[in-house]
PDB file of C-alpha atoms in Angstrom:
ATOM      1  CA  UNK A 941     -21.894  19.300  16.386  1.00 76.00           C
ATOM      2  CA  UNK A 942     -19.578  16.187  16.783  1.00 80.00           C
ATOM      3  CA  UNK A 943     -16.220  16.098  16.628  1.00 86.00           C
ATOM      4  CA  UNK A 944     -15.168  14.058  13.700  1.00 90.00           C
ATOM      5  CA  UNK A 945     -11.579  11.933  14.499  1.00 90.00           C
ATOM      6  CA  UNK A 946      -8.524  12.005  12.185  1.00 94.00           C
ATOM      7  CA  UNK A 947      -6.292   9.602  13.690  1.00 95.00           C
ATOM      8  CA  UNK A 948      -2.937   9.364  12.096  1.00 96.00           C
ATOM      9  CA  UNK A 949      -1.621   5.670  11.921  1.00 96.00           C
ATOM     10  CA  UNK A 950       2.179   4.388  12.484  1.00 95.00           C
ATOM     11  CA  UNK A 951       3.671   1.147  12.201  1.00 96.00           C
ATOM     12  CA  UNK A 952       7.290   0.689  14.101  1.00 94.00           C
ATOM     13  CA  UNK A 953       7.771  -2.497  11.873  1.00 95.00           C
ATOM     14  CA  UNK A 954       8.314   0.020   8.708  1.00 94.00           C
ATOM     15  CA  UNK A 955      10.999   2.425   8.863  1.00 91.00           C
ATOM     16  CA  UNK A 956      10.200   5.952  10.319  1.00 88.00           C
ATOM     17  CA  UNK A 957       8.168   8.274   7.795  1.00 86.00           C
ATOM     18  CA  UNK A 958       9.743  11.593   7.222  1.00 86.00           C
ATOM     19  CA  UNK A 959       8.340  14.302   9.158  1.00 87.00           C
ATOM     20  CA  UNK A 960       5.698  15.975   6.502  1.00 91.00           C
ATOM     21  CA  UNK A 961       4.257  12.288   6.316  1.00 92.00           C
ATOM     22  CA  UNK A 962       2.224   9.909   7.811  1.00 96.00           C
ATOM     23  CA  UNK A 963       2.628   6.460   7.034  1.00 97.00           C
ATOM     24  CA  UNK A 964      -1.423   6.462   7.046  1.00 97.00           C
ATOM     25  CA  UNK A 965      -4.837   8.400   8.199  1.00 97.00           C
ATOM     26  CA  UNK A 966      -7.175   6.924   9.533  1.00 97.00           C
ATOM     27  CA  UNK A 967     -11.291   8.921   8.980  1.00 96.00           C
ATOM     28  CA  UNK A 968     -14.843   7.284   9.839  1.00 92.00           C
ATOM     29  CA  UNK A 969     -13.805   3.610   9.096  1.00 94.00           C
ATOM     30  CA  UNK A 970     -11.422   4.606   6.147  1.00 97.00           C
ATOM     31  CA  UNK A 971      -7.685   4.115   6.149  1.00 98.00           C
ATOM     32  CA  UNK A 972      -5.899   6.167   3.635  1.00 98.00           C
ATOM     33  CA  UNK A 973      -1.949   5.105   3.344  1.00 98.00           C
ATOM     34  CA  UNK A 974       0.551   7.079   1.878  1.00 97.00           C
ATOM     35  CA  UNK A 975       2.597   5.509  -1.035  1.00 96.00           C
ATOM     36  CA  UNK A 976       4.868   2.620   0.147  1.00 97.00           C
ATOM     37  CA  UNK A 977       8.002   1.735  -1.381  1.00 97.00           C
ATOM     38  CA  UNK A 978      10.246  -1.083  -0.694  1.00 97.00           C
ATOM     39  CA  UNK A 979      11.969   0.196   1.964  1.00 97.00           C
ATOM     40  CA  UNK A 980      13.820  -1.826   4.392  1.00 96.00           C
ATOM     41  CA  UNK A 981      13.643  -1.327   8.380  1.00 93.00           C
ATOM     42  CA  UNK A 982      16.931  -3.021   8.653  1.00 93.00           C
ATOM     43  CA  UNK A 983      18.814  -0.856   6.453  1.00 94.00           C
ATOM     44  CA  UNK A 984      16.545   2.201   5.635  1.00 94.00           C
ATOM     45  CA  UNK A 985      17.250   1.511   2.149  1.00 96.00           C
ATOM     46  CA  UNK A 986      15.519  -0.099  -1.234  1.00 97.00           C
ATOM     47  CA  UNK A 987      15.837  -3.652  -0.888  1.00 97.00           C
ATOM     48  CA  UNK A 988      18.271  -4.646  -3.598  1.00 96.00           C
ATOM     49  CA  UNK A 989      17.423  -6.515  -6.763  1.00 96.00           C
ATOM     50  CA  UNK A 990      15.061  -4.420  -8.949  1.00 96.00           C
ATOM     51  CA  UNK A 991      11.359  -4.304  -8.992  1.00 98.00           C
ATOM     52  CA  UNK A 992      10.194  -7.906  -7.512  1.00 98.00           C
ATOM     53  CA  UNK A 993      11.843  -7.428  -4.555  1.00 98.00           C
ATOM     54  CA  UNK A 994      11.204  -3.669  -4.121  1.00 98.00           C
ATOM     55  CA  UNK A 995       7.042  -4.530  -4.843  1.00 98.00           C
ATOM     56  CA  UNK A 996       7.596  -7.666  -2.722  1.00 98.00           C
ATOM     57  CA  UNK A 997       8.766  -4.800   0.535  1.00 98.00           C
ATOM     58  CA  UNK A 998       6.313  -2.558  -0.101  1.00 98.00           C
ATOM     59  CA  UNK A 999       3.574  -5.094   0.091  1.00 98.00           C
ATOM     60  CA  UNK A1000       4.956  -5.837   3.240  1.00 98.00           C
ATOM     61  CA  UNK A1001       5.348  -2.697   4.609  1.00 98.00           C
ATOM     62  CA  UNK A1002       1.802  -1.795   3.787  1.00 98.00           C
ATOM     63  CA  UNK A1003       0.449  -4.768   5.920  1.00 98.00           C
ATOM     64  CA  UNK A1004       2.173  -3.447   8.600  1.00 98.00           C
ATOM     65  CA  UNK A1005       0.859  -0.208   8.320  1.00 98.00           C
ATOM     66  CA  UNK A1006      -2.617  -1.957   8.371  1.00 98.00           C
ATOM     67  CA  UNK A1007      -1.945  -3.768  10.817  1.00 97.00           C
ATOM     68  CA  UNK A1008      -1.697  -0.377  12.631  1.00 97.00           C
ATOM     69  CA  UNK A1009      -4.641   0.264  11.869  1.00 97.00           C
ATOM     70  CA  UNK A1010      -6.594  -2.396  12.713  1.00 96.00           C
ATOM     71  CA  UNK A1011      -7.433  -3.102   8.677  1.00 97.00           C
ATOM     72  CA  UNK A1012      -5.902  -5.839   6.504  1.00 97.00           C
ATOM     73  CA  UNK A1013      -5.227  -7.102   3.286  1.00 97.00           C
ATOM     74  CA  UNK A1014      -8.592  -7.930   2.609  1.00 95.00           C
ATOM     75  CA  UNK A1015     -10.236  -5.117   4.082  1.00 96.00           C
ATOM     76  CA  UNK A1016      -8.180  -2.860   0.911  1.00 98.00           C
ATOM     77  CA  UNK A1017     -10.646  -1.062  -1.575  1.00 97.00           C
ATOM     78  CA  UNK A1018      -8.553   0.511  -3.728  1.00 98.00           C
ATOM     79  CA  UNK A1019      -4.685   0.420  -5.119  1.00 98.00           C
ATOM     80  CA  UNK A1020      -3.118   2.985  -7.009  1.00 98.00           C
ATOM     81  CA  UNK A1021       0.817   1.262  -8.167  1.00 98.00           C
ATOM     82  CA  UNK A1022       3.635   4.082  -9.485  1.00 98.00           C
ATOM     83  CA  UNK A1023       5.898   2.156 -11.889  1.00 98.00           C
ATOM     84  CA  UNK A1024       8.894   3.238 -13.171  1.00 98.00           C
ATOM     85  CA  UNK A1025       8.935   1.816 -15.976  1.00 97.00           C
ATOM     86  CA  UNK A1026       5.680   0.217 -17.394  1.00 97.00           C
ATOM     87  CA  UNK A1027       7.609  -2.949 -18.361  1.00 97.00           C
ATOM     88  CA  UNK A1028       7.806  -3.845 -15.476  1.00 98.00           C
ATOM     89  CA  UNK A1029       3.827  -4.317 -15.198  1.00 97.00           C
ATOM     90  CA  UNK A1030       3.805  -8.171 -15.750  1.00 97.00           C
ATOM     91  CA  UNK A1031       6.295  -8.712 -13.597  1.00 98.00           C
ATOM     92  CA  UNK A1032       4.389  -6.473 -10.137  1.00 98.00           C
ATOM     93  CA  UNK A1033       1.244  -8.219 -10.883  1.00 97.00           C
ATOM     94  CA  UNK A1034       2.735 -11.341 -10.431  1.00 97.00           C
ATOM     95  CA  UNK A1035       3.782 -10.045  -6.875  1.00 98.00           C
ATOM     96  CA  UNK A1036       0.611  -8.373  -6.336  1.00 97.00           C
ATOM     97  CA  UNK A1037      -1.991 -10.981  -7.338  1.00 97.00           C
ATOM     98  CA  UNK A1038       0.000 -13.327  -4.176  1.00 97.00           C
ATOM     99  CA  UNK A1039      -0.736 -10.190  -2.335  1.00 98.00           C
ATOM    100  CA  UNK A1040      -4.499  -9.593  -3.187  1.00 97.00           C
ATOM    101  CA  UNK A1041      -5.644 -13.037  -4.773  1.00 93.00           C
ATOM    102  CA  UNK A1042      -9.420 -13.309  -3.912  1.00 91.00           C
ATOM    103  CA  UNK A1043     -11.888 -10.726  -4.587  1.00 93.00           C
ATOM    104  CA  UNK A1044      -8.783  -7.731  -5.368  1.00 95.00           C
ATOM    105  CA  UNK A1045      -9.514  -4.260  -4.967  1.00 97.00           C
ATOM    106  CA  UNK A1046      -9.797  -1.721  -7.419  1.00 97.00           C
ATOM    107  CA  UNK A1047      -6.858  -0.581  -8.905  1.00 97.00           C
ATOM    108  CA  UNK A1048      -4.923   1.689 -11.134  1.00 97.00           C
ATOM    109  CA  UNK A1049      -1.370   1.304 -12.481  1.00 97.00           C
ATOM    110  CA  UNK A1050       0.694   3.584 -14.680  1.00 95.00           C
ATOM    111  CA  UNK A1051       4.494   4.587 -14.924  1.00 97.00           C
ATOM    112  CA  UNK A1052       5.717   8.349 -13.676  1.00 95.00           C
ATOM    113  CA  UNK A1053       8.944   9.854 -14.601  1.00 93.00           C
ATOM    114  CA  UNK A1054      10.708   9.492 -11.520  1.00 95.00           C
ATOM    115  CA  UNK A1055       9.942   7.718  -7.813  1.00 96.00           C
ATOM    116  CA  UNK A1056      11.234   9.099  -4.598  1.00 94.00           C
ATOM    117  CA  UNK A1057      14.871   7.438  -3.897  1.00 95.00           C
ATOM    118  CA  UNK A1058      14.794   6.517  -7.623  1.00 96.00           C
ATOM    119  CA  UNK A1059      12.545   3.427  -6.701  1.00 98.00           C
ATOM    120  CA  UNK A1060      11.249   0.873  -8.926  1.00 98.00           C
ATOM    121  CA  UNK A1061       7.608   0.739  -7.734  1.00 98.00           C
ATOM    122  CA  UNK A1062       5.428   2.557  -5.468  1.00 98.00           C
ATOM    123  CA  UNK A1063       1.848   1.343  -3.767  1.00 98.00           C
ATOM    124  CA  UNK A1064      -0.694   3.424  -1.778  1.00 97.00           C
ATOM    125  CA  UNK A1065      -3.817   2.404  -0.639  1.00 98.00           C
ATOM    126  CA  UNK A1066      -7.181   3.181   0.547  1.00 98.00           C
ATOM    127  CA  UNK A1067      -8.568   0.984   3.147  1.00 98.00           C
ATOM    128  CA  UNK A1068     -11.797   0.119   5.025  1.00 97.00           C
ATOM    129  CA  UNK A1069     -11.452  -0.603   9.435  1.00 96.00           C
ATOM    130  CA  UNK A1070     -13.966  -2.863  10.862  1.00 91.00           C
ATOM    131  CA  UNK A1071     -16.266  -5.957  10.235  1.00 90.00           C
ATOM    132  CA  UNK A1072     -16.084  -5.646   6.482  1.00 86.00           C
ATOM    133  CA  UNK A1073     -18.269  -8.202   4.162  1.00 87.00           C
ATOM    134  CA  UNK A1074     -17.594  -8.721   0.884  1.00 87.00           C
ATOM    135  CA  UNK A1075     -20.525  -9.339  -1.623  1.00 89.00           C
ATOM    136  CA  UNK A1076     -19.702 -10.214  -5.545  1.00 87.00           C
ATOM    137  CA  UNK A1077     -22.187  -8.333  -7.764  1.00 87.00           C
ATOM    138  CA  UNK A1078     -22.671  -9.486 -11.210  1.00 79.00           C
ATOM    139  CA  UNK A1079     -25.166  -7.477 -13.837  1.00 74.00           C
TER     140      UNK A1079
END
Protein backbone atom coordinates (compact mmCIF):
# COMPACT_ATOMS: atom_id res chain seq x y z
CA UNK A 1 0.00 0.00 0.00
CA UNK A 2 1.44 3.57 -0.62
CA UNK A 3 2.01 5.97 1.67
CA UNK A 4 -0.21 8.88 0.97
CA UNK A 5 1.70 12.55 1.95
CA UNK A 6 0.10 15.24 4.16
CA UNK A 7 2.46 17.97 3.98
CA UNK A 8 1.66 20.87 6.17
CA UNK A 9 2.46 24.31 4.45
CA UNK A 10 4.03 27.62 6.18
CA UNK A 11 4.67 30.90 4.90
CA UNK A 12 7.33 33.16 7.08
CA UNK A 13 5.89 36.25 5.16
CA UNK A 14 2.49 35.81 7.37
CA UNK A 15 2.74 35.99 10.97
CA UNK A 16 3.32 32.67 12.92
CA UNK A 17 0.04 30.42 13.19
CA UNK A 18 -0.81 29.42 16.67
CA UNK A 19 0.25 26.10 17.61
CA UNK A 20 -3.16 23.90 16.99
CA UNK A 21 -2.94 25.45 13.35
CA UNK A 22 -1.48 25.24 10.21
CA UNK A 23 -1.50 28.05 8.03
CA UNK A 24 -2.33 25.27 5.21
CA UNK A 25 -2.29 21.31 4.20
CA UNK A 26 -1.22 20.32 1.49
CA UNK A 27 -2.97 16.31 0.05
CA UNK A 28 -2.58 14.74 -3.61
CA UNK A 29 -2.39 18.13 -5.50
CA UNK A 30 -4.91 19.92 -3.09
CA UNK A 31 -4.05 22.81 -0.84
CA UNK A 32 -6.47 23.35 1.91
CA UNK A 33 -5.74 26.85 3.91
CA UNK A 34 -7.00 27.65 7.08
CA UNK A 35 -9.08 30.92 7.42
CA UNK A 36 -6.93 34.09 6.92
CA UNK A 37 -7.59 37.26 8.49
CA UNK A 38 -5.93 40.50 8.04
CA UNK A 39 -3.26 40.08 10.13
CA UNK A 40 -0.17 42.03 9.94
CA UNK A 41 3.53 40.46 10.13
CA UNK A 42 4.79 43.78 11.21
CA UNK A 43 2.66 44.23 14.10
CA UNK A 44 0.83 40.84 14.72
CA UNK A 45 -2.24 42.76 14.75
CA UNK A 46 -5.54 43.60 12.43
CA UNK A 47 -4.48 46.12 10.10
CA UNK A 48 -6.39 49.21 11.12
CA UNK A 49 -9.26 50.77 9.23
CA UNK A 50 -12.24 48.35 9.10
CA UNK A 51 -13.07 45.75 6.60
CA UNK A 52 -11.21 46.96 3.19
CA UNK A 53 -8.12 46.94 4.65
CA UNK A 54 -8.54 43.85 6.89
CA UNK A 55 -9.94 41.78 3.38
CA UNK A 56 -7.20 43.68 1.50
CA UNK A 57 -4.36 41.65 4.33
CA UNK A 58 -5.90 38.63 4.23
CA UNK A 59 -5.81 38.41 0.50
CA UNK A 60 -2.36 38.98 0.90
CA UNK A 61 -1.55 36.75 3.40
CA UNK A 62 -3.24 33.94 1.58
CA UNK A 63 -0.92 34.42 -1.51
CA UNK A 64 1.76 33.97 0.61
CA UNK A 65 0.62 30.97 2.01
CA UNK A 66 0.27 29.75 -1.67
CA UNK A 67 3.10 30.74 -2.52
CA UNK A 68 4.26 28.13 0.06
CA UNK A 69 2.80 25.89 -1.53
CA UNK A 70 3.70 26.11 -4.81
CA UNK A 71 -0.22 27.13 -5.86
CA UNK A 72 -1.47 30.63 -6.72
CA UNK A 73 -4.19 32.84 -7.12
CA UNK A 74 -5.38 31.28 -10.05
CA UNK A 75 -4.83 27.85 -9.20
CA UNK A 76 -7.87 28.62 -6.12
CA UNK A 77 -11.11 26.41 -6.53
CA UNK A 78 -13.04 27.39 -3.91
CA UNK A 79 -13.55 30.49 -1.26
CA UNK A 80 -15.52 30.37 1.69
CA UNK A 81 -15.50 34.55 3.21
CA UNK A 82 -16.71 34.95 7.21
CA UNK A 83 -18.19 38.46 7.44
CA UNK A 84 -19.00 40.15 10.32
CA UNK A 85 -21.42 41.91 9.36
CA UNK A 86 -23.16 41.15 5.96
CA UNK A 87 -23.10 44.88 5.05
CA UNK A 88 -20.12 44.81 4.52
CA UNK A 89 -20.58 42.32 1.40
CA UNK A 90 -20.40 45.05 -1.37
CA UNK A 91 -17.71 46.52 -0.04
CA UNK A 92 -15.20 42.75 0.19
CA UNK A 93 -16.25 41.97 -3.25
CA UNK A 94 -14.92 44.97 -4.44
CA UNK A 95 -11.53 43.82 -2.82
CA UNK A 96 -11.98 40.38 -3.85
CA UNK A 97 -12.99 40.63 -7.52
CA UNK A 98 -9.11 42.69 -7.84
CA UNK A 99 -8.08 39.56 -6.13
CA UNK A 100 -9.79 36.82 -8.32
CA UNK A 101 -10.90 38.79 -11.57
CA UNK A 102 -10.81 36.15 -14.41
CA UNK A 103 -12.45 32.91 -14.28
CA UNK A 104 -13.12 33.24 -9.96
CA UNK A 105 -13.53 30.29 -7.99
CA UNK A 106 -16.42 29.07 -6.34
CA UNK A 107 -17.45 30.73 -3.46
CA UNK A 108 -19.62 31.15 -0.46
CA UNK A 109 -20.10 34.22 1.76
CA UNK A 110 -22.21 34.72 4.86
CA UNK A 111 -21.85 36.71 8.24
CA UNK A 112 -21.10 34.67 11.77
CA UNK A 113 -21.60 36.13 15.11
CA UNK A 114 -18.21 36.72 16.05
CA UNK A 115 -14.48 36.36 14.20
CA UNK A 116 -11.38 35.42 16.06
CA UNK A 117 -9.65 38.83 17.40
CA UNK A 118 -13.07 40.44 16.73
CA UNK A 119 -12.07 40.72 12.94
CA UNK A 120 -14.00 42.17 10.23
CA UNK A 121 -13.58 39.43 7.58
CA UNK A 122 -12.20 36.08 7.33
CA UNK A 123 -11.08 33.97 3.94
CA UNK A 124 -10.08 30.27 3.64
CA UNK A 125 -9.44 28.50 0.71
CA UNK A 126 -9.15 25.34 -1.09
CA UNK A 127 -6.53 25.15 -3.66
CA UNK A 128 -5.23 22.99 -6.56
CA UNK A 129 -0.79 22.48 -6.88
CA UNK A 130 0.48 21.88 -10.27
CA UNK A 131 -0.01 22.56 -14.08
CA UNK A 132 -3.64 23.52 -13.69
CA UNK A 133 -5.84 24.39 -17.02
CA UNK A 134 -8.75 26.12 -16.89
CA UNK A 135 -11.65 25.23 -19.35
CA UNK A 136 -15.08 27.47 -19.36
CA UNK A 137 -18.08 25.12 -19.72
CA UNK A 138 -21.27 26.53 -20.85
CA UNK A 139 -24.69 24.20 -21.12
Amino acid sequence: MANLVREIITSHKNSPSPPFLSQAVSFNNLLFLSGSLGISKETNQLVEGGVVPQAIQALENIKNVLEAGNSNLNQVLKTTVYLKDINDFSAVNEVYHKYFNKDPPARTAFQIATLPLNAAVEIEVIAAVGDVVTVNSHL
